Short mmCIF file of C-alpha atoms and ligand atoms in Angstrom, two decimals:
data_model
loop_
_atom_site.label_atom_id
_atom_site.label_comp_id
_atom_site.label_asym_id
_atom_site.label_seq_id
_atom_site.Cartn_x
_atom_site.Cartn_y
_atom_site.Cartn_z
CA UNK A 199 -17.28 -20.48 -5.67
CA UNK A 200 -18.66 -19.30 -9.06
CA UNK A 201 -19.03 -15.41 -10.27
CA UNK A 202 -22.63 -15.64 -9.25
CA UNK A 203 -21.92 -16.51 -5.85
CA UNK A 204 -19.27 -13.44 -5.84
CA UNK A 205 -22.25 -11.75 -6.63
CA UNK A 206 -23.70 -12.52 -3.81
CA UNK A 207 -21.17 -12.12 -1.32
CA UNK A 208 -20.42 -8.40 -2.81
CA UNK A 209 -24.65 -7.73 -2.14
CA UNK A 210 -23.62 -9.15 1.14
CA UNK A 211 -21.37 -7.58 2.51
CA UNK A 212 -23.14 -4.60 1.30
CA UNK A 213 -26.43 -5.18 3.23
CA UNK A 214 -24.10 -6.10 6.31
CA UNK A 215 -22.63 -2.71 5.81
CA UNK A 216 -25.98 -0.61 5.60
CA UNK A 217 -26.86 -2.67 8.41
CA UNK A 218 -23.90 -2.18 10.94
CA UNK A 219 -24.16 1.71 9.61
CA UNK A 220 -27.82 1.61 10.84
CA UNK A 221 -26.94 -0.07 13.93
CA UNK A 222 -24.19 2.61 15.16
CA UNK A 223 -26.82 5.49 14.40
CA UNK A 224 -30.34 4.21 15.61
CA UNK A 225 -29.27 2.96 19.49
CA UNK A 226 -32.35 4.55 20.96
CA UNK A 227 -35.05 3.62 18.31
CA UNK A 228 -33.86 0.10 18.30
CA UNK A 229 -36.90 -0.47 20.87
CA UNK A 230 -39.21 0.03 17.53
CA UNK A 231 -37.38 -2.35 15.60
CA UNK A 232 -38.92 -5.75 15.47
CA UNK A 233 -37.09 -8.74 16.43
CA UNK A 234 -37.35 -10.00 12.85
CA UNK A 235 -35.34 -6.97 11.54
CA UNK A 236 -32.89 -7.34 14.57
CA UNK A 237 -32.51 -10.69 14.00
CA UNK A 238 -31.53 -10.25 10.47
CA UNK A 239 -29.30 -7.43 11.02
CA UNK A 240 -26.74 -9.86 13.59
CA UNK A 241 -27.37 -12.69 11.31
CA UNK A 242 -25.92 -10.54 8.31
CA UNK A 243 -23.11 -8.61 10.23
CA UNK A 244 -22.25 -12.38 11.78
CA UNK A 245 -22.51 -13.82 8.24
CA UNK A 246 -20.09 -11.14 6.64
CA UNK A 247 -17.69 -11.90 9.25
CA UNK A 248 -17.23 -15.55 8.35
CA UNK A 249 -16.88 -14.56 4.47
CA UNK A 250 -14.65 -12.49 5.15
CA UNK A 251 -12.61 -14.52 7.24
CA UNK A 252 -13.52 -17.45 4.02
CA UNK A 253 -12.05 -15.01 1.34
CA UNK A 254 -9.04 -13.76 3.32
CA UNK A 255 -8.32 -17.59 3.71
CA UNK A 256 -8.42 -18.08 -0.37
CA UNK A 257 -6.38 -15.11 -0.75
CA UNK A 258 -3.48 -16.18 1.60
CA UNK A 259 -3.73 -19.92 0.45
CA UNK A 260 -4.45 -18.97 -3.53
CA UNK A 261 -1.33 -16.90 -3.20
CA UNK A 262 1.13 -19.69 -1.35
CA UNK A 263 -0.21 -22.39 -4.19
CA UNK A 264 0.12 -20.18 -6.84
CA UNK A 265 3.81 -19.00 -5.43
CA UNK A 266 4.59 -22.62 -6.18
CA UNK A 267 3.18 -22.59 -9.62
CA UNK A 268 4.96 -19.77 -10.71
CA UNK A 269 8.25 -21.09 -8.87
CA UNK A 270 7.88 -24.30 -10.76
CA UNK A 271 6.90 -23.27 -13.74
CA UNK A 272 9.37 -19.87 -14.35
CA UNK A 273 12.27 -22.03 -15.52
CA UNK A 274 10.39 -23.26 -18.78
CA UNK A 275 8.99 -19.54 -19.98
CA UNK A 276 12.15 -18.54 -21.73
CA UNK A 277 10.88 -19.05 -25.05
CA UNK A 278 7.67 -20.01 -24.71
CA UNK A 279 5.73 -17.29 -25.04
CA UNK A 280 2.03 -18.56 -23.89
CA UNK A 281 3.37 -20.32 -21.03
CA UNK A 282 5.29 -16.48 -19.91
CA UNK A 283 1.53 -14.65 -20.80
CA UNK A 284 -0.47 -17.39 -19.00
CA UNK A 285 2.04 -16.98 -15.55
CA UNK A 286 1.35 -13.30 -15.53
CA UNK A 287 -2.06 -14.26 -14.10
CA UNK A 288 -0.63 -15.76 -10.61
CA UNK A 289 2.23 -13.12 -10.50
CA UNK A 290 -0.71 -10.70 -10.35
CA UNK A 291 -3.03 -12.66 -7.88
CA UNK A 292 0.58 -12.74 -5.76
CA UNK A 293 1.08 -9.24 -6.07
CA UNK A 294 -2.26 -8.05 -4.90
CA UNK A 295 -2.86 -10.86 -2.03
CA UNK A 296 0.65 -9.45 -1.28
CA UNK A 297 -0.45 -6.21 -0.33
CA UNK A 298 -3.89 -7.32 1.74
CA UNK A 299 -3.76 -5.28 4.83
CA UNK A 300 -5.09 -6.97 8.35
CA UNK A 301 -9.00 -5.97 8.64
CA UNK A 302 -9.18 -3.33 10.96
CA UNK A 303 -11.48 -3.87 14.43
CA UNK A 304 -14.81 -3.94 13.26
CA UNK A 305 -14.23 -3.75 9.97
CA UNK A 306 -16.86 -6.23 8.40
CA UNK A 307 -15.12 -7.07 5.23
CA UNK A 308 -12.22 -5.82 2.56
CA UNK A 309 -13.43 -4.85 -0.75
CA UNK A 310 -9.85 -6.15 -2.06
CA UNK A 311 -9.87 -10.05 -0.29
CA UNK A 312 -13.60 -10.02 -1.88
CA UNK A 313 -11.74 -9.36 -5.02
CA UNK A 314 -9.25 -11.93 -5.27
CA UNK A 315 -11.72 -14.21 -4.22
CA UNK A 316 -13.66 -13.95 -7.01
CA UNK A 317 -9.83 -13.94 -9.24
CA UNK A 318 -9.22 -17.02 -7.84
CA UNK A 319 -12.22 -18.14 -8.78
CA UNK A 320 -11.70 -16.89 -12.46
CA UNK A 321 -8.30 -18.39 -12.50
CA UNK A 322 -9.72 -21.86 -11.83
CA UNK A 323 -12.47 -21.22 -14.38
CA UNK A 324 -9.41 -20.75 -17.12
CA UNK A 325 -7.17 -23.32 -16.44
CA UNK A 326 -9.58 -25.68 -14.82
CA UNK A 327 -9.08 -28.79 -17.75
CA UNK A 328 -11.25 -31.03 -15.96
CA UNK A 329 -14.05 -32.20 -18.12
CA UNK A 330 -13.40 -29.94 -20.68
CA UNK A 331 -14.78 -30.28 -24.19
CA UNK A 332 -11.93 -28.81 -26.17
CA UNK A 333 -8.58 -30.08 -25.57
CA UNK A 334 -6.44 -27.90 -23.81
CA UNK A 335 -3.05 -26.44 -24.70
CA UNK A 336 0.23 -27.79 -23.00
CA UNK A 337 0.41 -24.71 -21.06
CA UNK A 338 -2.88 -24.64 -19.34
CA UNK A 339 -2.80 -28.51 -18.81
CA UNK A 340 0.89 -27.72 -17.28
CA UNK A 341 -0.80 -25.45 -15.12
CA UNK A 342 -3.50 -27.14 -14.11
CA UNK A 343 -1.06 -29.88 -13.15
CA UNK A 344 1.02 -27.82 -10.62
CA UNK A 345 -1.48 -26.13 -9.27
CA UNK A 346 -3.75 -29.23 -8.19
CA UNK A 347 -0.33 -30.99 -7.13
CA UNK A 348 0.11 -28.02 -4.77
CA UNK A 349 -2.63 -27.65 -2.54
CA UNK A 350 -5.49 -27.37 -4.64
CA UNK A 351 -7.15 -30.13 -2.76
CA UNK A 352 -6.79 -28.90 0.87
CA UNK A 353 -7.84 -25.79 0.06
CA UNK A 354 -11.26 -26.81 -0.97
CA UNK A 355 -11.13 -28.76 1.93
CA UNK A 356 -10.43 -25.54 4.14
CA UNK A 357 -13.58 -23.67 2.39
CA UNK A 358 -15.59 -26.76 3.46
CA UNK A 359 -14.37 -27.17 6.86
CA UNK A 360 -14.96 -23.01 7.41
CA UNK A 361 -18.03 -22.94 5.72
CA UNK A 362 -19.76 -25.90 7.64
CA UNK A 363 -18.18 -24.19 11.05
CA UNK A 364 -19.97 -21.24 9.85
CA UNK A 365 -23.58 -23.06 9.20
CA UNK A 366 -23.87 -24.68 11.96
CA UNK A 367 -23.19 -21.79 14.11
CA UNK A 368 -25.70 -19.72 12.05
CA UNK A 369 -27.72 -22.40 12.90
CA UNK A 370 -27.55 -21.68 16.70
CA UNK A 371 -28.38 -18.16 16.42
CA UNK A 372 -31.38 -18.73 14.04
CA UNK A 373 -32.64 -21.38 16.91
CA UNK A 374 -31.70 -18.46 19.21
CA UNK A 375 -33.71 -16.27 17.34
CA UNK A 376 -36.67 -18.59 16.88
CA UNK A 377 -36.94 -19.78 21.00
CA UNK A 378 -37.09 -15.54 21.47
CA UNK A 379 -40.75 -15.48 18.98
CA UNK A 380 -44.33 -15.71 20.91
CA UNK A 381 -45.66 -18.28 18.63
CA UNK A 382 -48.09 -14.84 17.33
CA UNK A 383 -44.85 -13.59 16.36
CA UNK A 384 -43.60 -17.33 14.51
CA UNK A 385 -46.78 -17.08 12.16
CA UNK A 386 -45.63 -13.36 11.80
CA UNK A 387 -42.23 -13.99 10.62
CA UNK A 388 -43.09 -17.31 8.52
CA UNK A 389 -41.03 -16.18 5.52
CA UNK A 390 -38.03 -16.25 7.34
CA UNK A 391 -38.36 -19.49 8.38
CA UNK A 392 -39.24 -20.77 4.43
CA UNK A 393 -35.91 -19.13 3.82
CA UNK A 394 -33.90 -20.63 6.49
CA UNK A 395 -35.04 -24.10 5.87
CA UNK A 396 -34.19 -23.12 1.99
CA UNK A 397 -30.87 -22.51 3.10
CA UNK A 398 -30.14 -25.46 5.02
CA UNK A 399 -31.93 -27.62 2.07
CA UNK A 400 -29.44 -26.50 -0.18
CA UNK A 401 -26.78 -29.05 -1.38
CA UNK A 402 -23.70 -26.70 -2.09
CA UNK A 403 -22.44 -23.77 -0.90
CA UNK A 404 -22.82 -21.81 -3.89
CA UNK A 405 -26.81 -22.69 -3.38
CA UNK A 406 -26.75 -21.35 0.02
CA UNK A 407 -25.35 -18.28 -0.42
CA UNK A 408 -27.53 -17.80 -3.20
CA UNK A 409 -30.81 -18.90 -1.64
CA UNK A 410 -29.49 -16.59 1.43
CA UNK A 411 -29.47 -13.46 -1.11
CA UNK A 412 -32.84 -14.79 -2.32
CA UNK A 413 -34.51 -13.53 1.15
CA UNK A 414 -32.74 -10.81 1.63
CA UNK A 415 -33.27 -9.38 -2.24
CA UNK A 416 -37.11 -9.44 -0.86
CA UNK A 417 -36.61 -7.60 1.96
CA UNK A 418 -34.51 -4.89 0.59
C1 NAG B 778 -5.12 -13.73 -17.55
O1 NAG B 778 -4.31 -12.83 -18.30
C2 NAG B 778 -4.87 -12.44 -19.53
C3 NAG B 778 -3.83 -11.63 -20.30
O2 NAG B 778 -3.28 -10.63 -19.50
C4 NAG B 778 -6.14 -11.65 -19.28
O3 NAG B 778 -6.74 -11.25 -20.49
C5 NAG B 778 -7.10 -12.55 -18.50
O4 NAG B 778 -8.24 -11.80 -18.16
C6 NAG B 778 -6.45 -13.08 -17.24
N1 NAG B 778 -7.34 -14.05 -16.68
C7 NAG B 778 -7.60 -14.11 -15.40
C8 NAG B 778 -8.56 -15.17 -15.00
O5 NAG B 778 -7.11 -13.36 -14.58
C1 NAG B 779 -12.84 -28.18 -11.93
O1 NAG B 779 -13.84 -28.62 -12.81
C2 NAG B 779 -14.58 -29.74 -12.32
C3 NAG B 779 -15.50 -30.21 -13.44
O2 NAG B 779 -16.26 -29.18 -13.96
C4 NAG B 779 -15.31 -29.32 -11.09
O3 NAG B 779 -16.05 -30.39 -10.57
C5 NAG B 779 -14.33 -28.83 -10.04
O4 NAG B 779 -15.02 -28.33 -8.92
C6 NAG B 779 -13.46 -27.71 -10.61
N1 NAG B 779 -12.45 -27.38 -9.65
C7 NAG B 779 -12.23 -26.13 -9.26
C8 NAG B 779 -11.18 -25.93 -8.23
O5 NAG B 779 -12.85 -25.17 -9.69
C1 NAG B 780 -36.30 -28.45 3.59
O1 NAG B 780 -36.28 -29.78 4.06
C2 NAG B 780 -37.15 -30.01 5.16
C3 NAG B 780 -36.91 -31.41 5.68
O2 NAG B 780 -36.24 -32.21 4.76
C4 NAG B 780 -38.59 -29.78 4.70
O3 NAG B 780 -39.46 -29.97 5.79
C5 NAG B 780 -38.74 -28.37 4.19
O4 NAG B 780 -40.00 -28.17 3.64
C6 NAG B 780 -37.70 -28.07 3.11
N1 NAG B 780 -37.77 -26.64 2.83
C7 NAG B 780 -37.59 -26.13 1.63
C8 NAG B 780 -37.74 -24.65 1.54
O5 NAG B 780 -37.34 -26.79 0.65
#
């Protein structure tokens, strides 16, 4: 997931926030609220818990690949000065996943596994030498090496598998949501369905989450 996408998570989890916040505090004028609103508020609080459980995944998985890398790769940093800067990056990432406390009940998401999600990200950005234009140094292609030989793969594949699990049980809800509308109250709400199908019409998930802010950026 790109820094944009991070982006989007953090304005995420801070609507989701607001919105539990509002939730707790306006039980007996909820009868006022419209169904749209409603709907939106579970869908958000619902969505924040899968990111979080998404990011707390890359934190605990980024840190066991990158324990490797820096495991493997230790022995050959005496004297190599780049290759003993460039490890500094995972012994941080290791350090901070390391102290990631359990969310508490009803917590809806941890400012710090947001955090290192978005590292993680940056990490991969750096030493990514995939299709790179400029050739990279021994160090970062060294790297790059160990940590794709370590996991890299199934990780991406755990995103995936979480992040479809998550969409198609969004999905539910919205059709939830949707068989609850008088058809009066469909043509009301039409924006929400543009946005849902924009969602779902998106390729990758960095699209979704982005075309999920979209919406929610005009309603805030
Ligand atoms: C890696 O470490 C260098 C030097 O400490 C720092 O400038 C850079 O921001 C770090 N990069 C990442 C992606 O953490
Ligand atoms: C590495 O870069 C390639 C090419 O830009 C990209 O397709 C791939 O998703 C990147 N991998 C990671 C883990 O960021
Ligand atoms: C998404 O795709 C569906 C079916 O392919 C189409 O009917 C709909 O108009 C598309 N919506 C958007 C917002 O692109």
């Amino acid at each position: 997931m790109g820094q944009k996408t991070h982006l989007a998570l953090l304005f995420i989890a801070l609507l989701a926030t607001i919105a539990v916040a509002a939730e707790d505090s306006s039980s007996s004028s909820s009868s006022e609220e419209s169904k749209e609103t409603r709907a939106i508020r579970q869908l958000l609080s619902f969505t924040m818990e899968h990111i979080s459980r998404i990011t707390e995944y890359i934190a605990a998985e980024g840190k066991n690949i990158f324990e490797k890398v820096v495991q493997e790769l230790s022995p050959l940093k005496e004297g190599n000065e780049e290759l003993r800067i460039k490890l500094l990056n995972f012994t941080e990432f290791i350090e901070d996943a390391g102290k990631l406390k359990p969310r508490k009940e009803g917590q809806p998401f941890q400012l710090e596994s947001l955090m290192l999600s978005a590292t993680f990200s940056e990490i991969m950005d750096a030493y990514n030498t995939t299709d790179t234009a400029v050739k990279p140094t021994i160090e970062t292609a060294l790297i790059w090496a160990t940590i794709t030989k370590n996991g890299l793969d199934a990780l991406e594949n755990g995103v995936e598998t979480r992040f479809a699990d998550y969409l198609s049980e969004f999905d539910k809800k919205f059709k939830e949501f949707d068989s609850s509308l008088t058809p009066t109250e469909r043509q009301e709400y039409g924006k929400i369905f543009v946005w849902y199908n924009s969602v779902k019409n998106a390729s990758t998930i960095d699209d979704k989450l982005n075309k999920f802010v979209d919406y929610l950026n005009q309603k805030f």
